[in-house]
Amino acid sequence: MNISRNVLIALATFAIVAIALYSYEDVEDSAAANSTLNRGLSTDPESLDPHKMRSVQAGEVLRDIGEGLAGYTATGELIPAAADGWTISDDGLTYTFNIRSDARWSNADAVTASHFVFSLRRLVDPATAAFNAHLIADIENASAISSGEMEPSALAVEAKDDQTLIIRLSRPTPYFLALLTYPSTFPVNPDSLAEHGDSFTRPGNLLSNGAYKLDSWQPGSMLRLSRNEEYWNNAATAIDAVNYHVLTQPMTELNRYRAGELHITAIVPPESFKRIREDRPDELHVASYLGVYYYGYNLSKPMFGDSLQLRQALSMAIDRDVLVEKITGRGEAPAYSWVPAGVDNYEPRRFNYADLNQDERNAGARRLYREAGYSAANPAQFELRYNTSDTQQRIALAVQSMWREVLGAEVTLVNEEFQVLLSNMREAEVTQVFRSSWIGDYNDAHTFLSILQGGNPANMPRYASDEYDELMLAAAEQTDPKLRRVYLEEAERVLLADHPVIPLYFYVSKHLVSLQVSGWGDNVLDYHYSQHLSLATD
Amino acid sequence: MLRYTVLRVLGAIPTLLLVIVLAFLMVHAAPGGPFDDERVLPPEIEANIAKKYHLDEPLHRQFLRYLGGVVQGDLGPSYSYRDHTVSELIGGALPLSLHLGALAMLLSLIVGVTAGTAAALRKNTVLDRTVMALAMTGISIPVFVVAPVLVLVLAVYLQWLPAGWSGNAGGARYLLPVVSLALPQIAYIARLTRASMIDVLASDFIRTARAQGLGTIAIVRYHALKPAMLPVLSYMGPAVAAILTGSVVVEEIFGIPGLGQLFVRGALNRDYTLVLGIVIFYATLIILLNLLVDILYAVIDPRVRQR
């Protein structure tokens, strides 16, 4: 009885499987290897709609298939893109762009100023629910539109004619041009959107105004792009096709690179880094990156909120050189400031203890720890939360032991799934010290400093300083870039003196780039447009 | 007969409903939401997003809305693949998962039964011990160890086979994933076959067959194999389950865009609709299989229909 029942289950399964075998067709074919660039992508784009995208990976693909008013060279200099030039009014509030007369969609229609007007309005329209609507919050009326107080048509963006686009800002924003390189500000084609609705981003429907167009997308596997013949700068595009291989496991990606199946990897796994640096030094590209890895204090807890001494003691007792040399080991820079080096028009301030050696720092930390009222008999006891991952764990263990050895603090490690940690950080109920990071959205100190302003939703430590907020406000109202810089740097000095966060290190971008690829440029934003690259044929 | 079938189909509906309710509650109970990120959004933008995806409604409203869609065959839009619907994603990933699973099943049966039979015929010889030692190793080493080692040796060092899925054409890319998926099953099936084959070979009717002068191959083929296969066949059910779960790991390692990979990504991203969609799909599949078996039973055995 029992056996025959299982036999029947097996038969039924086989019947279904047989049908599946019959119905599954191989959709992939081998493309010509020479003109096809194979790139690793660590996860699928969540959307190729510029207004629904959010992730680094979606941005990577969108920079190949779309184009904003401005762009970057391979080495990260800002250049005109869909606009061939612009003028900025003396008060820094009005930008006038001249759209290229030869800018074309992949169906040969002209890209016009009205397309940008349409797209920027769509970005802030509450009905779109765009994740990055706040990127252009400095355009006049943008915030009021996002919060439903005004109609999208009230956005201060105007097409004077097909070629002339005028954008008015509510306050001077020196990094505004850099924002226009971000895919959320790329144009979408209004006719295509009207025709296809939500499915306008599908292969076959998607109209692109960039160097490549989307041929196919198999979620979890690959996005195939091919040359957009209509692109205004098509003559300068060397590579005919780009395959983005979705590879969520860094080791899998590395294996595929070593097997010669990828030209560029999205990342380099930490456990293989040392060997790669020895074996393939010419292929390894490590560049500083606009990102800071930090531990934050939950300042709404009196233990941390009321004790500057404890906050500073904990910060000083961490030997960052050990972290970046022994644990991360990929060329990361130890962090003694909040804003990473390499940001345009900015010189990061540093912790006042940054020039001491670690022994001197430890001595200072012990003194502050005692002043805060803690001792061997009465040690500081708290939890350090981080998200489950090998690297986070090793860093947390190292910091825990540094705090124990230098100060005698008793720290409990709590690891949580990323989404759980995020939700705990936001609620700020159970968190005491937590791990987080911040990746800059644009090349300006503002992207780092602004998140610690009072009321900023990303202000996880709940840092609240009137002095800091006033300096940030003064910087925001400043049209003179030199003065603005002075205010921002002063704000960072105030911030560092208050120790709401412990910056541990600054990120680096890490890629393996095949020697066949030329035109690669390391840059602080880690943007690598396929159109700047070429492949040596062998 | 028709009445019986209709009753059985109706009986399956509450089961499915229960699965949906439980799964819905569980995914929503997990901390965090589908759009949480380190880059926290301004409240007005968060509100717009919650409104657009109906996450601002009370849970029972969300459930009824979802159920309404499911009844009409609409599993909703995916949150982590915002350009796709859940049905599209499952439809795209399913054939590949089934394809891999079927090949792995086929391979494990052929190799497992052959190796097990050979071991049984040469009981307590070097061959037997080697096969059993290999089988034990196959059972003990998990897929997530075997698969990367295979890739390292065969794809990276020797470069005989492709290391991954996307961008490689042809049958070669199936080889490593299918072998990784099949290895533990081969091992189980070889051990099962050996044990039952030894039993069968020791029974009286085989002795009679031998006495009549039949050769070993003929005995195995015409007399011993069928009865020896019964335990193996009844292992097929668990084997299907093992291959389904194993595929989650194998698909991750080789970057194969199947259901397993989709499920993992959905769960980690709190993509409620995607996770629910896959759970509903699997539940329906299992319920259907059982239903099919019950109906076949009724066809074979009229007494079942009377009950």
Coordinates of N, CA, C and O in Angstrom, one line a residue, chain A residues 87-95 172 478-481:
Chain A
T87 N 24.6 77.0 -18.8 CA 25.1 78.3 -18.1 C 24.4 78.3 -16.7 O 23.2 77.8 -16.6
I88 N 25.1 78.9 -15.8 CA 24.5 79.0 -14.4 C 24.4 80.5 -14.1 O 25.4 81.2 -14.3
S89 N 23.3 80.9 -13.6 CA 23.1 82.3 -13.2 C 24.1 82.7 -12.0 O 24.5 81.8 -11.3
D90 N 24.3 84.0 -11.9 CA 25.3 84.4 -10.9 C 24.9 84.1 -9.5 O 25.7 83.8 -8.6
D91 N 23.5 84.0 -9.2 CA 23.1 83.7 -7.9 C 23.1 82.1 -7.6 O 22.7 81.7 -6.6
G92 N 23.5 81.4 -8.7 CA 23.6 79.9 -8.5 C 22.2 79.3 -8.5 O 22.1 78.1 -8.2
L93 N 21.2 80.0 -8.9 CA 19.8 79.4 -8.8 C 19.2 78.9 -10.1 O 18.3 78.1 -10.1
T94 N 19.7 79.5 -11.2 CA 19.0 79.1 -12.5 C 20.1 78.5 -13.4 O 21.1 79.0 -13.7
Y95 N 19.7 77.3 -13.9 CA 20.6 76.5 -14.8 C 19.9 76.5 -16.1 O 18.7 76.1 -16.2
P172 N 21.1 77.7 -3.6 CA 22.3 77.3 -4.4 C 22.7 75.9 -4.0 O 22.8 75.5 -2.9
Q478 N 25.1 79.5 1.3 CA 26.2 80.2 0.7 C 26.4 79.9 -0.8 O 26.3 78.8 -1.2
T479 N 26.6 81.0 -1.5 CA 26.8 80.8 -3.0 C 28.3 80.8 -3.3 O 28.7 80.2 -4.3
D480 N 29.1 81.3 -2.4 CA 30.5 81.3 -2.7 C 31.1 79.9 -2.3 O 31.0 79.6 -1.1
P481 N 31.6 79.2 -3.2 CA 32.0 77.8 -2.9 C 33.1 77.8 -1.8 O 33.2 76.9 -1.0

